[in-house]
PDB file of C-alpha atoms and ligand atoms in Angstrom:
ATOM      1  CA  UNK A   1      -5.364  28.716 102.355  1.00 57.00           C
ATOM      2  CA  UNK A   2      -7.857  31.524 102.362  1.00 63.00           C
ATOM      3  CA  UNK A   3      -8.858  33.794 105.357  1.00 59.00           C
ATOM      4  CA  UNK A   4     -12.003  31.752 105.432  1.00 67.00           C
ATOM      5  CA  UNK A   5     -10.081  28.581 105.812  1.00 88.00           C
ATOM      6  CA  UNK A   6      -8.589  29.897 108.909  1.00 95.00           C
ATOM      7  CA  UNK A   7     -10.350  29.118 112.327  1.00 97.00           C
ATOM      8  CA  UNK A   8      -9.892  31.099 115.178  1.00 97.00           C
ATOM      9  CA  UNK A   9      -9.780  29.544 118.918  1.00 98.00           C
ATOM     10  CA  UNK A  10      -9.707  31.273 122.178  1.00 98.00           C
ATOM     11  CA  UNK A  11      -7.424  29.446 124.647  1.00 98.00           C
ATOM     12  CA  UNK A  12      -6.184  30.186 128.110  1.00 98.00           C
ATOM     13  CA  UNK A  13      -2.862  31.628 127.769  1.00 98.00           C
ATOM     14  CA  UNK A  14      -0.951  29.429 129.989  1.00 98.00           C
ATOM     15  CA  UNK A  15      -1.992  26.484 127.751  1.00 97.00           C
ATOM     16  CA  UNK A  16       0.056  27.986 124.940  1.00 97.00           C
ATOM     17  CA  UNK A  17       3.273  27.928 127.405  1.00 97.00           C
ATOM     18  CA  UNK A  18       2.886  31.633 128.406  1.00 98.00           C
ATOM     19  CA  UNK A  19       4.220  32.193 131.806  1.00 98.00           C
ATOM     20  CA  UNK A  20       1.282  33.814 133.236  1.00 98.00           C
ATOM     21  CA  UNK A  21       0.095  31.654 136.077  1.00 98.00           C
ATOM     22  CA  UNK A  22       0.229  33.421 139.665  1.00 98.00           C
ATOM     23  CA  UNK A  23       3.429  31.229 140.262  1.00 98.00           C
ATOM     24  CA  UNK A  24       5.146  32.638 137.307  1.00 98.00           C
ATOM     25  CA  UNK A  25       4.852  29.292 135.372  1.00 98.00           C
ATOM     26  CA  UNK A  26       2.929  28.070 132.520  1.00 97.00           C
ATOM     27  CA  UNK A  27       0.825  24.814 131.628  1.00 97.00           C
ATOM     28  CA  UNK A  28       1.688  24.368 127.950  1.00 97.00           C
ATOM     29  CA  UNK A  29       0.140  21.212 126.593  1.00 91.00           C
ATOM     30  CA  UNK A  30       1.961  20.017 123.616  1.00 92.00           C
ATOM     31  CA  UNK A  31      -0.396  17.105 123.177  1.00 85.00           C
ATOM     32  CA  UNK A  32      -3.201  19.508 122.654  1.00 86.00           C
ATOM     33  CA  UNK A  33      -1.462  21.906 120.619  1.00 90.00           C
ATOM     34  CA  UNK A  34      -0.029  19.368 118.229  1.00 89.00           C
ATOM     35  CA  UNK A  35      -3.623  18.272 117.448  1.00 85.00           C
ATOM     36  CA  UNK A  36      -4.920  21.597 116.448  1.00 88.00           C
ATOM     37  CA  UNK A  37      -3.542  21.500 113.093  1.00 86.00           C
ATOM     38  CA  UNK A  38      -2.780  24.459 110.375  1.00 90.00           C
ATOM     39  CA  UNK A  39      -6.057  25.596 109.892  1.00 92.00           C
ATOM     40  CA  UNK A  40      -6.403  26.748 113.759  1.00 95.00           C
ATOM     41  CA  UNK A  41      -5.186  29.898 114.634  1.00 96.00           C
ATOM     42  CA  UNK A  42      -5.307  31.019 118.417  1.00 97.00           C
ATOM     43  CA  UNK A  43      -6.458  34.142 120.577  1.00 97.00           C
ATOM     44  CA  UNK A  44      -4.627  33.820 123.722  1.00 98.00           C
ATOM     45  CA  UNK A  45      -6.328  35.206 126.792  1.00 98.00           C
ATOM     46  CA  UNK A  46      -5.413  35.390 130.425  1.00 98.00           C
ATOM     47  CA  UNK A  47      -8.110  37.249 132.509  1.00 98.00           C
ATOM     48  CA  UNK A  48      -6.188  37.509 135.584  1.00 98.00           C
ATOM     49  CA  UNK A  49      -3.090  39.228 133.681  1.00 98.00           C
ATOM     50  CA  UNK A  50      -5.826  41.272 131.899  1.00 98.00           C
ATOM     51  CA  UNK A  51      -7.054  42.586 135.030  1.00 98.00           C
ATOM     52  CA  UNK A  52      -3.697  43.660 136.174  1.00 98.00           C
ATOM     53  CA  UNK A  53      -3.110  41.120 138.883  1.00 97.00           C
ATOM     54  CA  UNK A  54       0.486  40.577 137.473  1.00 97.00           C
ATOM     55  CA  UNK A  55       2.847  37.759 137.681  1.00 98.00           C
ATOM     56  CA  UNK A  56       3.748  36.408 140.051  1.00 98.00           C
ATOM     57  CA  UNK A  57       0.476  37.195 142.154  1.00 98.00           C
ATOM     58  CA  UNK A  58      -1.391  35.997 145.086  1.00 97.00           C
ATOM     59  CA  UNK A  59      -3.444  33.008 144.172  1.00 98.00           C
ATOM     60  CA  UNK A  60      -7.277  33.373 144.220  1.00 98.00           C
ATOM     61  CA  UNK A  61     -10.213  30.836 144.429  1.00 98.00           C
ATOM     62  CA  UNK A  62     -13.840  30.579 144.287  1.00 98.00           C
ATOM     63  CA  UNK A  63     -16.064  30.962 147.134  1.00 97.00           C
ATOM     64  CA  UNK A  64     -19.954  30.805 147.421  1.00 96.00           C
ATOM     65  CA  UNK A  65     -21.765  33.364 149.414  1.00 88.00           C
ATOM     66  CA  UNK A  66     -25.467  33.312 149.720  1.00 86.00           C
ATOM     67  CA  UNK A  67     -25.676  31.856 146.397  1.00 85.00           C
ATOM     68  CA  UNK A  68     -23.314  34.121 144.527  1.00 93.00           C
ATOM     69  CA  UNK A  69     -19.995  33.004 143.584  1.00 96.00           C
ATOM     70  CA  UNK A  70     -16.945  35.263 143.993  1.00 97.00           C
ATOM     71  CA  UNK A  71     -13.317  35.251 143.410  1.00 98.00           C
ATOM     72  CA  UNK A  72     -11.200  35.888 146.554  1.00 97.00           C
ATOM     73  CA  UNK A  73      -7.521  35.529 147.695  1.00 98.00           C
ATOM     74  CA  UNK A  74      -6.566  32.464 149.039  1.00 97.00           C
ATOM     75  CA  UNK A  75      -4.579  34.019 151.633  1.00 97.00           C
ATOM     76  CA  UNK A  76      -6.266  37.457 151.754  1.00 96.00           C
ATOM     77  CA  UNK A  77     -10.147  37.085 151.344  1.00 92.00           C
ATOM     78  CA  UNK A  78     -10.155  40.720 151.237  1.00 96.00           C
ATOM     79  CA  UNK A  79      -8.710  40.608 147.813  1.00 97.00           C
ATOM     80  CA  UNK A  80     -11.795  40.272 145.922  1.00 97.00           C
ATOM     81  CA  UNK A  81     -11.610  40.505 142.218  1.00 98.00           C
ATOM     82  CA  UNK A  82     -15.109  39.025 141.287  1.00 98.00           C
ATOM     83  CA  UNK A  83     -16.162  42.404 139.525  1.00 98.00           C
ATOM     84  CA  UNK A  84     -13.025  42.991 137.500  1.00 98.00           C
ATOM     85  CA  UNK A  85     -13.057  39.519 136.115  1.00 98.00           C
ATOM     86  CA  UNK A  86     -16.723  39.852 135.144  1.00 97.00           C
ATOM     87  CA  UNK A  87     -16.088  43.106 133.549  1.00 97.00           C
ATOM     88  CA  UNK A  88     -13.027  41.815 131.642  1.00 98.00           C
ATOM     89  CA  UNK A  89     -15.166  38.884 130.298  1.00 97.00           C
ATOM     90  CA  UNK A  90     -17.901  41.491 129.436  1.00 96.00           C
ATOM     91  CA  UNK A  91     -15.410  43.801 127.484  1.00 97.00           C
ATOM     92  CA  UNK A  92     -13.982  40.677 125.774  1.00 96.00           C
ATOM     93  CA  UNK A  93     -17.250  39.998 123.913  1.00 93.00           C
ATOM     94  CA  UNK A  94     -16.770  42.007 120.780  1.00 96.00           C
ATOM     95  CA  UNK A  95     -13.504  40.059 120.163  1.00 95.00           C
ATOM     96  CA  UNK A  96     -14.927  36.697 120.908  1.00 96.00           C
ATOM     97  CA  UNK A  97     -17.349  37.350 117.938  1.00 96.00           C
ATOM     98  CA  UNK A  98     -14.531  36.224 115.993  1.00 97.00           C
ATOM     99  CA  UNK A  99     -13.635  33.018 117.329  1.00 98.00           C
ATOM    100  CA  UNK A 100     -15.125  29.608 116.683  1.00 98.00           C
ATOM    101  CA  UNK A 101     -14.466  27.956 120.044  1.00 98.00           C
ATOM    102  CA  UNK A 102     -12.582  28.250 123.337  1.00 98.00           C
ATOM    103  CA  UNK A 103     -10.138  25.848 125.248  1.00 98.00           C
ATOM    104  CA  UNK A 104     -10.280  26.816 128.829  1.00 98.00           C
ATOM    105  CA  UNK A 105      -7.543  25.761 131.362  1.00 98.00           C
ATOM    106  CA  UNK A 106      -9.159  23.319 133.823  1.00 98.00           C
ATOM    107  CA  UNK A 107      -9.623  23.885 137.709  1.00 98.00           C
ATOM    108  CA  UNK A 108      -8.802  27.458 137.378  1.00 98.00           C
ATOM    109  CA  UNK A 109     -10.950  30.120 139.346  1.00 98.00           C
ATOM    110  CA  UNK A 110     -11.019  32.492 135.962  1.00 98.00           C
ATOM    111  CA  UNK A 111     -10.986  29.631 133.404  1.00 98.00           C
ATOM    112  CA  UNK A 112     -12.106  26.459 134.458  1.00 98.00           C
ATOM    113  CA  UNK A 113     -15.462  25.122 132.956  1.00 97.00           C
ATOM    114  CA  UNK A 114     -17.347  23.090 135.483  1.00 96.00           C
ATOM    115  CA  UNK A 115     -14.114  21.719 137.138  1.00 98.00           C
ATOM    116  CA  UNK A 116     -13.027  24.541 139.590  1.00 98.00           C
ATOM    117  CA  UNK A 117     -13.446  23.954 143.264  1.00 98.00           C
ATOM    118  CA  UNK A 118     -15.680  26.307 145.095  1.00 97.00           C
ATOM    119  CA  UNK A 119     -15.624  26.596 149.069  1.00 96.00           C
ATOM    120  CA  UNK A 120     -18.630  27.612 151.072  1.00 95.00           C
ATOM    121  CA  UNK A 121     -18.419  29.148 154.366  1.00 88.00           C
ATOM    122  CA  UNK A 122     -18.606  25.646 156.085  1.00 89.00           C
ATOM    123  CA  UNK A 123     -15.784  24.547 153.897  1.00 84.00           C
ATOM    124  CA  UNK A 124     -18.008  22.546 151.646  1.00 94.00           C
ATOM    125  CA  UNK A 125     -16.389  21.910 148.333  1.00 96.00           C
ATOM    126  CA  UNK A 126     -18.484  21.824 144.977  1.00 96.00           C
ATOM    127  CA  UNK A 127     -17.333  22.210 141.373  1.00 97.00           C
ATOM    128  CA  UNK A 128     -18.175  25.449 139.406  1.00 96.00           C
ATOM    129  CA  UNK A 129     -16.734  27.237 136.587  1.00 98.00           C
ATOM    130  CA  UNK A 130     -14.130  30.184 136.879  1.00 98.00           C
ATOM    131  CA  UNK A 131     -15.618  33.629 136.447  1.00 98.00           C
ATOM    132  CA  UNK A 132     -14.138  34.212 132.709  1.00 98.00           C
ATOM    133  CA  UNK A 133     -15.668  30.823 131.573  1.00 98.00           C
ATOM    134  CA  UNK A 134     -18.795  31.396 133.132  1.00 97.00           C
ATOM    135  CA  UNK A 135     -19.548  34.626 131.630  1.00 97.00           C
ATOM    136  CA  UNK A 136     -18.389  33.475 128.304  1.00 97.00           C
ATOM    137  CA  UNK A 137     -20.600  30.659 128.407  1.00 97.00           C
ATOM    138  CA  UNK A 138     -23.533  32.707 129.577  1.00 97.00           C
ATOM    139  CA  UNK A 139     -23.081  35.333 126.820  1.00 96.00           C
ATOM    140  CA  UNK A 140     -22.231  32.655 124.006  1.00 96.00           C
ATOM    141  CA  UNK A 141     -24.485  29.744 124.768  1.00 97.00           C
ATOM    142  CA  UNK A 142     -23.837  28.176 121.294  1.00 97.00           C
ATOM    143  CA  UNK A 143     -20.047  28.578 121.130  1.00 98.00           C
ATOM    144  CA  UNK A 144     -18.285  25.339 121.332  1.00 98.00           C
ATOM    145  CA  UNK A 145     -16.195  25.299 124.753  1.00 98.00           C
ATOM    146  CA  UNK A 146     -13.877  22.857 126.404  1.00 98.00           C
ATOM    147  CA  UNK A 147     -11.213  22.244 128.576  1.00 97.00           C
ATOM    148  CA  UNK A 148      -7.635  20.791 127.966  1.00 96.00           C
ATOM    149  CA  UNK A 149      -8.446  17.948 129.864  1.00 96.00           C
ATOM    150  CA  UNK A 150     -11.323  16.818 128.023  1.00 96.00           C
ATOM    151  CA  UNK A 151      -9.384  16.785 124.599  1.00 95.00           C
ATOM    152  CA  UNK A 152      -7.110  14.080 126.040  1.00 94.00           C
ATOM    153  CA  UNK A 153     -10.065  11.611 124.905  1.00 95.00           C
ATOM    154  CA  UNK A 154      -9.849  11.270 121.218  1.00 94.00           C
ATOM    155  CA  UNK A 155     -13.764  11.006 120.982  1.00 97.00           C
ATOM    156  CA  UNK A 156     -14.297  14.254 122.834  1.00 96.00           C
ATOM    157  CA  UNK A 157     -11.652  16.170 120.853  1.00 95.00           C
ATOM    158  CA  UNK A 158     -13.066  15.106 117.516  1.00 95.00           C
ATOM    159  CA  UNK A 159     -16.573  16.239 118.653  1.00 97.00           C
ATOM    160  CA  UNK A 160     -15.232  19.339 119.640  1.00 97.00           C
ATOM    161  CA  UNK A 161     -13.437  20.075 116.415  1.00 95.00           C
ATOM    162  CA  UNK A 162     -16.671  19.180 114.480  1.00 96.00           C
ATOM    163  CA  UNK A 163     -18.490  21.637 116.405  1.00 98.00           C
ATOM    164  CA  UNK A 164     -15.990  23.922 115.963  1.00 97.00           C
ATOM    165  CA  UNK A 165     -15.769  23.510 112.275  1.00 96.00           C
ATOM    166  CA  UNK A 166     -19.687  23.620 112.245  1.00 97.00           C
ATOM    167  CA  UNK A 167     -19.814  26.954 114.189  1.00 97.00           C
ATOM    168  CA  UNK A 168     -17.300  28.576 111.865  1.00 97.00           C
ATOM    169  CA  UNK A 169     -19.163  27.578 108.654  1.00 96.00           C
ATOM    170  CA  UNK A 170     -22.172  29.257 110.071  1.00 95.00           C
ATOM    171  CA  UNK A 171     -20.225  32.201 110.850  1.00 93.00           C
ATOM    172  CA  UNK A 172     -18.957  32.703 107.488  1.00 87.00           C
ATOM    173  CA  UNK A 173     -22.106  31.415 105.587  1.00 87.00           C
ATOM    174  CA  UNK A 174     -24.985  31.445 107.808  1.00 70.00           C
ATOM    175  CA  UNK A 175     -25.695  28.043 107.175  1.00 63.00           C
ATOM    176  CA  UNK A 176     -24.559  24.652 108.375  1.00 53.00           C
TER     177      UNK A 176
HETATM  178  S1  SF4 B 201      -5.652  29.456 133.996  1.00 66.69           S
HETATM  179 FE1  SF4 B 201      -6.534  31.413 132.949  1.00 66.69          FE
HETATM  180  S2  SF4 B 201      -6.223  32.898 134.548  1.00 66.69           S
HETATM  181 FE2  SF4 B 201      -4.885  31.182 135.028  1.00 66.69          FE
HETATM  182  S3  SF4 B 201      -2.829  31.575 134.195  1.00 66.69           S
HETATM  183 FE3  SF4 B 201      -4.037  30.232 132.855  1.00 66.69          FE
HETATM  184  S4  SF4 B 201      -5.024  31.802 131.178  1.00 66.69           S
HETATM  185 FE4  SF4 B 201      -4.302  32.765 133.241  1.00 66.69          FE
END
Protein backbone atom coordinates (compact mmCIF):
# COMPACT_ATOMS: atom_id res chain seq x y z
CA UNK A 1 0.00 0.00 0.00
CA UNK A 2 1.55 3.31 -1.04
CA UNK A 3 1.31 6.56 0.93
CA UNK A 4 -1.28 7.83 -1.55
CA UNK A 5 -3.53 4.86 -0.72
CA UNK A 6 -3.72 5.85 2.93
CA UNK A 7 -6.72 7.99 3.84
CA UNK A 8 -6.42 10.14 6.95
CA UNK A 9 -9.57 10.85 8.97
CA UNK A 10 -9.88 13.24 11.88
CA UNK A 11 -11.81 11.68 14.77
CA UNK A 12 -12.86 12.72 18.26
CA UNK A 13 -10.34 11.05 20.58
CA UNK A 14 -12.90 9.53 22.95
CA UNK A 15 -14.31 7.41 20.09
CA UNK A 16 -10.93 5.71 19.84
CA UNK A 17 -11.05 4.63 23.48
CA UNK A 18 -8.88 7.41 24.84
CA UNK A 19 -9.93 8.35 28.37
CA UNK A 20 -10.30 12.04 27.68
CA UNK A 21 -13.91 12.72 28.62
CA UNK A 22 -14.74 15.14 31.42
CA UNK A 23 -15.43 12.19 33.76
CA UNK A 24 -12.27 10.30 32.85
CA UNK A 25 -14.07 7.80 30.64
CA UNK A 26 -14.06 7.17 26.91
CA UNK A 27 -16.69 6.40 24.27
CA UNK A 28 -14.83 3.79 22.24
CA UNK A 29 -17.01 2.66 19.39
CA UNK A 30 -15.83 -0.70 18.07
CA UNK A 31 -18.66 -0.94 15.59
CA UNK A 32 -17.44 2.18 13.83
CA UNK A 33 -13.73 1.46 14.17
CA UNK A 34 -14.07 -2.05 12.68
CA UNK A 35 -15.76 -0.60 9.62
CA UNK A 36 -12.95 1.79 8.76
CA UNK A 37 -10.66 -0.74 7.13
CA UNK A 38 -6.89 -0.86 6.55
CA UNK A 39 -6.71 2.18 4.25
CA UNK A 40 -7.93 4.50 7.01
CA UNK A 41 -5.52 6.09 9.43
CA UNK A 42 -6.80 8.46 12.09
CA UNK A 43 -5.80 11.81 13.52
CA UNK A 44 -7.09 11.82 17.11
CA UNK A 45 -8.30 15.18 18.38
CA UNK A 46 -9.80 16.15 21.75
CA UNK A 47 -10.34 19.91 21.84
CA UNK A 48 -11.17 20.10 25.54
CA UNK A 49 -7.90 18.41 26.48
CA UNK A 50 -6.24 20.47 23.74
CA UNK A 51 -7.14 23.73 25.45
CA UNK A 52 -5.81 22.46 28.76
CA UNK A 53 -9.00 21.65 30.64
CA UNK A 54 -7.51 18.36 31.85
CA UNK A 55 -9.09 15.03 32.82
CA UNK A 56 -11.28 14.90 34.80
CA UNK A 57 -12.69 18.40 34.36
CA UNK A 58 -15.88 20.32 35.03
CA UNK A 59 -18.48 19.57 32.32
CA UNK A 60 -19.36 22.33 29.90
CA UNK A 61 -22.48 23.03 27.86
CA UNK A 62 -23.63 25.31 25.07
CA UNK A 63 -25.70 28.37 25.89
CA UNK A 64 -27.10 30.94 23.48
CA UNK A 65 -26.86 34.60 24.39
CA UNK A 66 -28.16 37.25 22.05
CA UNK A 67 -27.69 35.05 18.98
CA UNK A 68 -24.18 33.96 19.95
CA UNK A 69 -23.37 30.46 21.18
CA UNK A 70 -20.95 30.06 24.06
CA UNK A 71 -19.42 27.08 25.86
CA UNK A 72 -19.64 27.53 29.62
CA UNK A 73 -19.44 25.39 32.75
CA UNK A 74 -22.57 23.44 33.67
CA UNK A 75 -22.04 24.06 37.38
CA UNK A 76 -20.07 27.30 37.09
CA UNK A 77 -21.21 29.52 34.20
CA UNK A 78 -18.28 31.85 34.86
CA UNK A 79 -16.09 29.14 33.30
CA UNK A 80 -16.27 30.28 29.67
CA UNK A 81 -14.05 28.48 27.16
CA UNK A 82 -15.66 29.81 23.98
CA UNK A 83 -12.63 31.73 22.79
CA UNK A 84 -10.19 28.95 23.67
CA UNK A 85 -12.17 26.31 21.76
CA UNK A 86 -12.59 28.55 18.73
CA UNK A 87 -8.89 29.45 18.73
CA UNK A 88 -7.96 25.75 19.08
CA UNK A 89 -10.09 24.94 16.02
CA UNK A 90 -8.50 27.77 14.06
CA UNK A 91 -4.98 26.66 14.96
CA UNK A 92 -5.86 23.14 13.86
CA UNK A 93 -6.59 24.31 10.36
CA UNK A 94 -3.16 23.61 8.79
CA UNK A 95 -3.15 20.02 10.13
CA UNK A 96 -6.65 19.44 8.80
CA UNK A 97 -5.47 20.05 5.25
CA UNK A 98 -4.17 16.46 5.42
CA UNK A 99 -7.45 14.81 6.44
CA UNK A 100 -10.11 13.61 4.02
CA UNK A 101 -12.98 13.57 6.48
CA UNK A 102 -13.91 13.89 10.15
CA UNK A 103 -15.94 11.71 12.51
CA UNK A 104 -17.24 13.77 15.42
CA UNK A 105 -18.59 12.58 18.76
CA UNK A 106 -22.28 13.41 18.83
CA UNK A 107 -23.94 15.66 21.42
CA UNK A 108 -20.70 17.15 22.73
CA UNK A 109 -20.47 20.93 23.33
CA UNK A 110 -17.14 20.77 21.51
CA UNK A 111 -17.49 17.95 18.97
CA UNK A 112 -21.22 17.50 18.30
CA UNK A 113 -22.46 18.18 14.79
CA UNK A 114 -26.00 19.59 14.81
CA UNK A 115 -26.81 17.29 17.75
CA UNK A 116 -25.74 19.22 20.83
CA UNK A 117 -28.23 20.71 23.23
CA UNK A 118 -27.97 24.47 23.49
CA UNK A 119 -29.76 26.29 26.31
CA UNK A 120 -31.23 29.77 26.11
CA UNK A 121 -31.68 32.13 29.05
CA UNK A 122 -35.30 31.03 29.48
CA UNK A 123 -34.24 27.37 29.37
CA UNK A 124 -35.50 26.68 25.87
CA UNK A 125 -33.41 23.92 24.30
CA UNK A 126 -32.37 23.78 20.67
CA UNK A 127 -29.85 21.61 18.84
CA UNK A 128 -26.59 23.06 17.55
CA UNK A 129 -23.01 22.15 16.84
CA UNK A 130 -20.13 22.00 19.26
CA UNK A 131 -17.61 24.78 18.85
CA UNK A 132 -14.83 22.66 17.31
CA UNK A 133 -17.21 21.03 14.83
CA UNK A 134 -18.82 24.35 13.93
CA UNK A 135 -15.48 26.01 13.23
CA UNK A 136 -14.14 23.05 11.21
CA UNK A 137 -17.32 22.96 9.10
CA UNK A 138 -17.21 26.72 8.60
CA UNK A 139 -13.59 26.68 7.45
CA UNK A 140 -13.83 23.48 5.37
CA UNK A 141 -17.33 23.43 3.87
CA UNK A 142 -16.48 20.64 1.40
CA UNK A 143 -14.79 18.34 3.92
CA UNK A 144 -16.90 15.19 4.48
CA UNK A 145 -18.02 15.23 8.12
CA UNK A 146 -20.28 13.02 10.18
CA UNK A 147 -20.98 11.82 13.70
CA UNK A 148 -20.52 8.28 15.03
CA UNK A 149 -24.27 7.79 15.53
CA UNK A 150 -24.95 8.44 11.83
CA UNK A 151 -22.51 5.70 10.86
CA UNK A 152 -24.67 3.00 12.47
CA UNK A 153 -26.83 3.25 9.35
CA UNK A 154 -25.06 1.21 6.61
CA UNK A 155 -26.39 3.47 3.85
CA UNK A 156 -25.15 6.61 5.60
CA UNK A 157 -21.83 4.91 6.34
CA UNK A 158 -21.31 3.91 2.71
CA UNK A 159 -22.28 7.40 1.60
CA UNK A 160 -19.81 9.00 4.00
CA UNK A 161 -16.97 6.70 2.93
CA UNK A 162 -17.71 7.36 -0.75
CA UNK A 163 -17.49 11.09 -0.10
CA UNK A 164 -14.24 10.59 1.84
CA UNK A 165 -12.65 8.56 -0.97
CA UNK A 166 -13.72 11.14 -3.59
CA UNK A 167 -12.36 14.01 -1.45
CA UNK A 168 -9.10 12.10 -0.96
CA UNK A 169 -8.81 11.58 -4.72
CA UNK A 170 -9.30 15.30 -5.33
CA UNK A 171 -6.65 16.12 -2.71
CA UNK A 172 -4.10 13.90 -4.45
CA UNK A 173 -4.93 14.32 -8.11
CA UNK A 174 -6.93 17.52 -8.28
CA UNK A 175 -9.68 15.58 -10.04
CA UNK A 176 -12.64 13.35 -9.19
S1 LIG B 1 -16.43 14.61 22.65
FE1 LIG B 1 -14.67 15.79 21.92
S2 LIG B 1 -14.13 17.14 23.64
FE2 LIG B 1 -15.45 15.52 24.45
S3 LIG B 1 -14.02 13.95 25.18
FE3 LIG B 1 -14.60 13.40 23.09
S4 LIG B 1 -12.97 14.30 21.83
FE4 LIG B 1 -12.86 15.30 23.83
